[in-house]
Every structure is written in structure tokens, then in C-alpha cells.
Short mmCIF file of C-alpha atoms in Angstrom, two decimals:
data_model
loop_
_atom_site.label_atom_id
_atom_site.label_comp_id
_atom_site.label_asym_id
_atom_site.label_seq_id
_atom_site.Cartn_x
_atom_site.Cartn_y
_atom_site.Cartn_z
CA MET M 1 -22.58 43.06 23.42
CA ALA M 2 -24.15 41.65 20.12
CA SER M 3 -21.01 42.41 17.91
CA SER M 4 -18.72 40.19 20.72
CA LEU M 5 -21.23 37.31 20.51
CA ALA M 6 -21.10 37.64 16.68
CA PHE M 7 -17.43 37.62 16.73
CA LEU M 8 -17.22 34.83 19.04
CA ALA M 9 -19.44 32.72 17.17
CA SER M 10 -17.52 33.47 13.77
CA SER M 11 -13.95 32.75 15.72
CA THR M 12 -15.55 29.52 16.68
CA LEU M 13 -16.86 28.56 13.66
CA MET M 14 -13.56 29.35 11.95
CA LEU M 15 -11.69 27.12 14.44
CA LEU M 16 -13.84 24.39 13.83
CA LEU M 17 -13.18 24.50 10.09
CA LEU M 18 -9.83 24.58 10.52
CA ILE M 19 -9.87 21.75 12.77
CA LEU M 20 -11.83 19.44 10.27
CA ASN M 21 -9.58 20.88 7.52
CA ASN M 22 -6.44 19.60 9.46
CA ASN M 23 -7.97 16.41 10.16
CA VAL M 24 -8.81 15.87 6.17
CA ILE M 25 -5.29 16.91 5.34
CA ASP M 26 -3.70 14.73 7.90
CA SER M 27 -5.91 11.69 7.50
CA GLN M 28 -4.80 11.63 3.48
CA ALA M 29 -0.97 12.45 4.57
CA GLN M 30 -0.88 9.33 6.10
CA LEU M 31 -1.43 7.35 3.05
CA SER M 32 2.06 7.39 1.39
CA PRO M 33 3.58 4.91 -1.25
CA SER M 34 6.72 4.35 1.40
CA PHE M 35 4.27 3.41 4.21
CA TYR M 36 5.78 -0.33 4.42
CA ASP M 37 9.36 0.34 3.34
CA ARG M 38 10.58 -0.17 7.01
CA THR M 39 7.46 -2.44 8.45
CA CYS M 40 7.28 -4.80 5.42
CA PRO M 41 9.49 -3.96 2.63
CA ASN M 42 8.74 -7.19 0.90
CA ALA M 43 4.99 -6.74 0.76
CA LEU M 44 4.82 -5.27 -2.71
CA SER M 45 6.93 -7.50 -4.19
CA THR M 46 4.88 -10.75 -2.56
CA ILE M 47 1.57 -9.46 -3.72
CA GLN M 48 3.15 -8.73 -7.28
CA ALA M 49 4.21 -12.25 -7.79
CA ALA M 50 0.85 -13.64 -6.40
CA VAL M 51 -1.09 -11.74 -8.82
CA LYS M 52 1.20 -12.52 -11.81
CA SER M 53 0.78 -16.41 -10.97
CA ALA M 54 -2.93 -16.04 -10.58
CA VAL M 55 -3.49 -13.98 -13.94
CA SER M 56 -1.35 -16.37 -15.74
CA ARG M 57 -3.36 -19.56 -14.51
CA GLU M 58 -6.66 -17.48 -15.65
CA ARG M 59 -6.39 -14.53 -17.65
CA ARG M 60 -9.87 -13.55 -16.66
CA MET M 61 -8.59 -12.89 -13.25
CA ALA M 62 -6.91 -9.49 -14.12
CA ALA M 63 -10.33 -8.08 -14.85
CA SER M 64 -11.98 -9.80 -11.59
CA LEU M 65 -9.28 -8.38 -9.24
CA LEU M 66 -9.46 -5.06 -10.47
CA ARG M 67 -13.15 -5.00 -10.22
CA LEU M 68 -13.00 -6.11 -6.65
CA HIS M 69 -11.24 -2.56 -5.73
CA PHE M 70 -13.83 -0.60 -7.51
CA HIS M 71 -16.69 -2.26 -5.46
CA ASP M 72 -15.10 -2.01 -2.18
CA CYS M 73 -14.59 1.96 -2.64
CA PHE M 74 -17.90 2.73 -3.48
CA VAL M 75 -19.15 1.49 -0.38
CA GLN M 76 -17.98 3.16 3.00
CA GLY M 77 -14.44 3.80 1.33
CA CYS M 78 -11.66 1.77 0.43
CA ASP M 79 -11.80 -0.25 3.67
CA ALA M 80 -11.99 -3.76 2.60
CA SER M 81 -15.35 -4.19 3.87
CA LEU M 82 -16.47 -6.15 0.73
CA LEU M 83 -14.30 -8.65 1.61
CA LEU M 84 -16.15 -9.46 5.34
CA ASN M 85 -18.54 -12.45 5.23
CA ASN M 86 -21.41 -12.53 6.93
CA GLY M 87 -21.59 -12.50 10.80
CA PRO M 88 -23.46 -11.93 13.94
CA SER M 89 -23.21 -8.21 13.17
CA ILE M 90 -22.40 -8.22 9.68
CA THR M 91 -24.46 -8.39 6.64
CA SER M 92 -21.90 -8.97 4.01
CA GLU M 93 -21.43 -6.89 0.89
CA LYS M 94 -20.77 -9.96 -1.03
CA SER M 95 -24.55 -10.88 -1.31
CA ALA M 96 -25.62 -7.46 -2.74
CA PHE M 97 -27.53 -7.71 -6.05
CA GLN M 98 -24.80 -5.98 -7.88
CA ASN M 99 -22.00 -8.51 -6.09
CA ALA M 100 -23.51 -11.63 -5.69
CA GLY M 101 -22.72 -14.46 -8.35
CA SER M 102 -20.94 -11.64 -10.61
CA LEU M 103 -17.74 -10.66 -8.14
CA ARG M 104 -15.23 -13.17 -8.27
CA GLY M 105 -11.30 -13.38 -6.99
CA TYR M 106 -11.72 -13.50 -3.28
CA GLU M 107 -9.87 -16.79 -3.12
CA VAL M 108 -6.87 -14.87 -4.72
CA ILE M 109 -7.17 -12.23 -2.29
CA ASP M 110 -7.08 -14.47 0.73
CA ALA M 111 -4.29 -16.47 -0.69
CA ILE M 112 -2.18 -13.12 -1.21
CA LYS M 113 -3.03 -12.00 2.42
CA SER M 114 -1.82 -15.54 3.97
CA ARG M 115 1.08 -14.98 1.84
CA VAL M 116 1.94 -11.54 3.19
CA GLU M 117 0.95 -12.55 6.89
CA LYS M 118 3.73 -14.93 6.67
CA VAL M 119 5.97 -12.31 5.45
CA CYS M 120 5.31 -9.64 8.31
CA PRO M 121 2.33 -10.64 10.47
CA GLY M 122 -0.32 -8.00 11.44
CA VAL M 123 1.09 -5.38 9.15
CA VAL M 124 -0.37 -5.00 5.96
CA SER M 125 -4.25 -4.44 5.36
CA CYS M 126 -6.68 -6.07 3.06
CA ALA M 127 -7.48 -2.82 2.10
CA ASP M 128 -4.19 -1.85 0.73
CA ILE M 129 -3.69 -5.33 -0.67
CA LEU M 130 -6.94 -4.54 -2.68
CA ALA M 131 -5.34 -1.35 -4.05
CA VAL M 132 -1.99 -3.04 -4.89
CA VAL M 133 -3.75 -6.07 -6.54
CA ALA M 134 -5.89 -3.73 -8.61
CA ARG M 135 -2.64 -2.11 -10.16
CA ASP M 136 -0.79 -5.28 -10.41
CA ALA M 137 -3.73 -7.13 -12.12
CA THR M 138 -3.87 -4.08 -14.68
CA VAL M 139 -0.20 -4.20 -15.33
CA ALA M 140 -0.36 -8.25 -15.86
CA ALA M 141 -3.02 -7.44 -18.60
CA GLY M 142 -0.88 -5.01 -20.44
CA GLY M 143 -2.27 -1.89 -18.75
CA PRO M 144 -0.63 1.20 -17.17
CA SER M 145 0.90 1.19 -13.84
CA TRP M 146 0.66 3.90 -11.09
CA THR M 147 2.17 4.49 -7.73
CA VAL M 148 -0.16 3.23 -4.92
CA LYS M 149 -0.48 5.24 -1.85
CA LEU M 150 -0.79 2.97 1.24
CA GLY M 151 -1.70 3.31 4.98
CA ARG M 152 -5.15 2.39 4.63
CA ARG M 153 -6.72 0.10 7.59
CA ASP M 154 -9.68 -2.30 7.45
CA SER M 155 -13.22 -1.90 8.38
CA THR M 156 -14.73 -3.91 10.93
CA THR M 157 -18.24 -3.45 9.47
CA ALA M 158 -19.88 -4.12 5.92
CA SER M 159 -23.36 -2.83 4.61
CA ARG M 160 -25.06 -4.66 1.87
CA ALA M 161 -27.68 -1.96 2.14
CA LEU M 162 -25.07 0.94 1.09
CA ALA M 163 -23.59 -1.61 -1.44
CA GLU M 164 -26.86 -1.76 -3.38
CA ALA M 165 -27.29 1.85 -3.01
CA ASN M 166 -23.85 3.06 -4.38
CA ILE M 167 -23.02 0.59 -6.67
CA PRO M 168 -24.29 1.27 -10.20
CA ARG M 169 -26.38 -1.66 -11.90
CA ALA M 170 -26.10 -2.85 -15.30
CA THR M 171 -29.15 -0.97 -16.31
CA ALA M 172 -28.27 2.25 -15.15
CA THR M 173 -28.91 5.42 -17.27
CA LEU M 174 -26.11 7.80 -18.12
CA ASP M 175 -27.74 10.46 -15.62
CA ASP M 176 -27.52 7.55 -12.90
CA LEU M 177 -23.94 6.99 -13.80
CA LEU M 178 -23.05 10.53 -13.70
CA LYS M 179 -24.78 10.98 -10.13
CA SER M 180 -23.34 7.86 -8.82
CA PHE M 181 -19.78 8.68 -9.84
CA ARG M 182 -20.34 12.37 -8.81
CA ASP M 183 -21.19 11.35 -5.29
CA HIS M 184 -17.82 9.56 -4.94
CA GLY M 185 -16.10 13.09 -6.42
CA PHE M 186 -15.54 11.99 -9.80
CA ASN M 187 -16.42 14.02 -13.11
CA ALA M 188 -18.01 12.87 -16.28
CA ARG M 189 -14.55 12.34 -17.90
CA GLU M 190 -13.45 10.23 -14.86
CA LEU M 191 -16.67 8.05 -15.42
CA VAL M 192 -15.87 7.54 -18.84
CA ILE M 193 -12.17 6.82 -17.74
CA LEU M 194 -12.84 4.10 -15.00
CA SER M 195 -15.51 2.59 -17.33
CA GLY M 196 -12.64 1.84 -19.38
CA ALA M 197 -11.85 -1.15 -16.99
CA HIS M 198 -14.48 -3.06 -19.07
CA THR M 199 -11.46 -3.27 -21.68
CA ILE M 200 -10.94 -6.81 -20.23
CA GLY M 201 -13.04 -9.32 -18.17
CA GLN M 202 -16.44 -11.05 -19.15
CA ALA M 203 -20.21 -10.62 -18.32
CA THR M 204 -22.88 -13.06 -17.77
CA CYS M 205 -25.87 -13.35 -20.03
CA GLY M 206 -28.24 -12.56 -17.42
CA VAL M 207 -26.54 -8.92 -17.14
CA PHE M 208 -26.63 -8.06 -20.74
CA ARG M 209 -29.85 -10.20 -22.18
CA ALA M 210 -32.19 -7.12 -21.97
CA ARG M 211 -29.83 -5.15 -24.40
CA LEU M 212 -29.99 -7.84 -26.96
CA TYR M 213 -33.86 -8.34 -27.20
CA ASN M 214 -35.17 -4.90 -26.35
CA ASN M 215 -35.14 -4.10 -29.77
CA GLY M 216 -33.18 -0.74 -29.30
CA THR M 217 -31.39 1.01 -31.92
CA ASN M 218 -28.03 1.44 -30.14
CA ILE M 219 -26.76 -1.78 -31.04
CA ASP M 220 -24.81 -3.06 -34.08
CA PRO M 221 -27.16 -5.79 -35.93
CA GLY M 222 -24.47 -8.14 -36.41
CA PHE M 223 -22.84 -7.55 -33.00
CA ARG M 224 -26.54 -8.58 -31.63
CA ALA M 225 -26.83 -11.35 -33.58
CA THR M 226 -23.34 -12.87 -32.43
CA ARG M 227 -24.33 -12.39 -28.81
CA ARG M 228 -27.83 -13.84 -29.12
CA ARG M 229 -26.06 -17.39 -30.30
CA ASN M 230 -24.62 -17.57 -26.82
CA CYS M 231 -27.21 -15.68 -24.50
CA PRO M 232 -30.77 -17.07 -25.88
CA ILE M 233 -34.12 -15.01 -24.45
CA ASN M 234 -34.43 -17.93 -22.29
CA GLY M 235 -32.04 -19.59 -20.21
CA GLY M 236 -28.16 -19.55 -20.33
CA ASP M 237 -28.04 -16.92 -17.58
CA GLY M 238 -24.43 -17.89 -16.55
CA ASN M 239 -23.06 -17.82 -20.34
CA LEU M 240 -20.12 -15.61 -20.60
CA ALA M 241 -19.20 -13.27 -23.15
CA PRO M 242 -16.13 -10.75 -23.26
CA LEU M 243 -16.85 -7.04 -22.56
CA ASP M 244 -14.42 -6.27 -25.30
CA LEU M 245 -14.88 -8.43 -28.42
CA VAL M 246 -11.79 -7.25 -29.93
CA THR M 247 -8.99 -7.78 -27.36
CA PRO M 248 -10.70 -9.09 -24.25
CA ASN M 249 -7.57 -9.96 -22.47
CA SER M 250 -5.41 -6.92 -23.23
CA PHE M 251 -6.01 -3.53 -21.61
CA ASP M 252 -6.34 -1.15 -24.53
CA ASN M 253 -8.69 1.22 -25.68
CA ASN M 254 -10.83 -0.97 -28.07
CA TYR M 255 -13.45 -0.76 -25.37
CA PHE M 256 -13.93 2.81 -26.71
CA ILE M 257 -13.95 2.07 -30.27
CA ASN M 258 -16.53 -0.81 -29.66
CA LEU M 259 -18.89 1.81 -27.86
CA VAL M 260 -18.67 4.26 -31.01
CA ASN M 261 -19.23 1.40 -33.13
CA LYS M 262 -22.56 0.60 -31.03
CA LYS M 263 -20.90 -2.73 -29.83
CA GLY M 264 -21.19 -2.24 -26.01
CA LEU M 265 -22.02 -5.20 -24.36
CA LEU M 266 -23.71 -3.67 -21.09
CA PRO M 267 -26.27 -1.28 -20.90
CA THR M 268 -24.00 1.01 -18.66
CA ASP M 269 -21.50 0.87 -21.43
CA GLN M 270 -23.34 2.15 -24.42
CA ALA M 271 -24.84 4.67 -22.23
CA LEU M 272 -21.63 6.49 -22.36
CA PHE M 273 -21.92 6.91 -26.18
CA ASN M 274 -25.84 7.31 -26.91
CA GLY M 275 -26.29 10.65 -27.87
CA GLY M 276 -25.36 12.10 -24.56
CA SER M 277 -22.88 14.52 -22.77
CA THR M 278 -20.23 11.72 -22.84
CA ASP M 279 -20.01 11.00 -26.52
CA ALA M 280 -17.00 13.26 -27.04
CA ILE M 281 -15.01 11.90 -24.25
CA VAL M 282 -15.54 8.35 -25.61
CA THR M 283 -14.68 9.54 -28.93
CA GLY M 284 -11.49 11.22 -27.85
CA TYR M 285 -10.24 8.13 -25.98
CA SER M 286 -11.42 5.67 -28.93
CA ARG M 287 -8.40 7.86 -30.75
CA ASN M 288 -5.87 7.95 -28.34
CA ASN M 289 -4.86 5.06 -26.39
CA GLY M 290 -1.70 6.96 -24.93
CA ALA M 291 -4.18 9.45 -23.24
CA PHE M 292 -6.67 6.75 -21.79
CA ARG M 293 -3.69 4.70 -20.44
CA SER M 294 -2.21 7.85 -18.71
CA ASP M 295 -5.89 9.30 -17.60
CA PHE M 296 -6.81 5.87 -15.88
CA ALA M 297 -3.75 5.60 -14.17
CA ALA M 298 -4.16 9.01 -12.50
CA ALA M 299 -8.33 8.16 -11.99
CA MET M 300 -7.20 4.78 -9.94
CA VAL M 301 -5.03 6.80 -7.63
CA LYS M 302 -7.82 9.19 -6.83
CA MET M 303 -10.23 6.37 -6.42
CA GLY M 304 -7.92 4.83 -3.77
CA ASP M 305 -8.22 8.07 -1.85
CA ILE M 306 -12.08 7.48 -1.20
CA ARG M 307 -12.34 7.63 2.38
CA PRO M 308 -9.73 5.58 3.68
CA LEU M 309 -9.67 4.56 7.28
CA VAL M 310 -5.86 5.65 8.66
CA GLY M 311 -4.41 6.15 11.97
CA SER M 312 -5.92 4.35 14.66
CA ALA M 313 -9.64 3.84 12.86
CA GLY M 314 -10.41 0.41 12.21
CA GLN M 315 -7.86 -2.41 12.57
CA ILE M 316 -5.38 -4.70 10.41
CA ARG M 317 -7.45 -8.03 9.85
CA ARG M 318 -5.58 -11.21 10.45
CA ILE M 319 -7.72 -12.64 7.69
CA CYS M 320 -9.70 -10.76 4.96
CA SER M 321 -12.95 -12.37 5.54
CA ALA M 322 -13.47 -11.70 9.03
CA PRO M 323 -12.92 -8.85 11.92
CA ASN M 324 -10.34 -9.81 14.23
#
């Protein structure tokens, strides 16, 4: 009798595991590059044209649009929860410490969504738009392209608390960064690769001031003096500086060269090359731009797979800032 019960328990457990595994496989299988081929064949070209236009108006926008996808996927998965405004049952992730006054480009996403809705109403999700925009913004900055898997649906909820818990802060240590990325399925190399997105874009003085005035030794003296000119010890919190001082608008491996030379702007940047376990990875990419480009593309595909809503989960929002 006991052996029969044990067999039944074991069989039940195996069946449950099989069901769960199949659900994961089915969920991922529903993401496909051809998802809109029949329902909205002009979706990708519409998004691409809008991104090109936005970046041509302001080069910095490429980095801003790319960053939105990062900050969305690290909270609840790639579900466009980041784009939701405050509501009766929603505390917007836009107000999280890591996002408020820092993230930008929401109006570009809204405009793109409006264009896509005119082409095919109620078909393309805001989550998919974020994923495609990240790719097109990277290309617009001279970076690599990749095939975006599609079919994500939009969340009806957001969580400021999860955003503040899951998105690394500019003061995070290497151990903090490794844990944060590991919690989302990324290894140390992928942490370094994805941090390479900081090869484009700018940061505000209030975010990197401490690095300039903490008397640390992991910063080039000339670089510190240059950055202090536009970031005084008091005031000027909104003053901007490029994350990559050499080619701030071009997607290349100069970001890693800067780190090797102790010229990383943010504390989290320089943490990747500061006598720790990721030093050798940074050195490798500082010497091989081709490897960085191809590995970045692969890592972005992987990021787009973080817990997507598929099938009947979530919804296709009519506007990206509010649930239907």
C-alpha cells in the first residue's frame, strides 16, 4: 500500500512538472518574429520610420528609447508596465526612484503607438513596440540589429515597489549588479554586455556627482577635473554629461575602453572594471568591437524573453499609458 501511494505521488509530481514545463515551452513558442505578418504587416516598418525620425531630431533619443526596454523588462517582465500612468489601482513605475526625472521618450512611444493604431487598431501591443523600438534605436545609433520575437501582451498593472527593488541604482556595487542580473537570468558576461548600452546617452550630474567628489582612486584625474567643470559639488543636478566621452552618439566599444582607463561616468559603470571578477570581460570587449556588437544583439534577444505575457494573458492596450 505504501509503495503504491509513493508511486502515485511520484507519478503526480512528474505529471505536474510536465504540465508546467509544457506551459513554459508553449508560452515561449508564442513569441515569433512573424507574429504580425498577417494581422499587421506594416507594423515594423511604421515603427522603424518613427524611430528614425525621432533620433534624427535628437541623437540622445536613441539611448533614451533603448533604456525604456531595459527598465520595463526588469519589472514584471517585458509587459509595458513601465508605461502606465498613475490610476485608481496603479502606482506608476515612472515615479520609482530609478526612473523619475531620468527616463524619457514616453511621448515618442505614445506617438508610435498612435501611428500603429491607425494602421491596424487593437493588434500590436505596447510591450512589442518597446522591444522593436529598442532594436531600431540601437541601429539608428550605428549599433547592431537583431530579430525581435513578437507576440507579447500588455500588463494591466504596474508596481513602483518592484521597480525600486529590481532596477539597479547608480550606486550599486558589482555584487549588487551581479545579483540583480542573475535574478533575471543573466550571467556576469551578459551583465557587462548589456551595460555596454551606456556607449550612447547622457546622465545628469546628480547621478554621478558622488563619483567625482568621493576621493576614490578608480577615476582618472583628468577625467574627474573635466567632469567637475559642469558638475559642481553643490547645484547643477540636471547638468548633462555623456556616458561615453569619446563617441557619445555612436554605438561602439569605446565604453569599455573608457572603463579600462578609469573614465567610467557612473559608479555602476566603473564597478565593472575595478579589480573584480568582470575585469577580464571588460578588457576583452575593449579590444573587440565586433564581439561586443554580436554579443549585445544576442543578449537583447534574451532580455526580450523575460516573462512575457502571451496568449490570453494581459491585453492589447489602445493607448500605452492606461489600461483599456
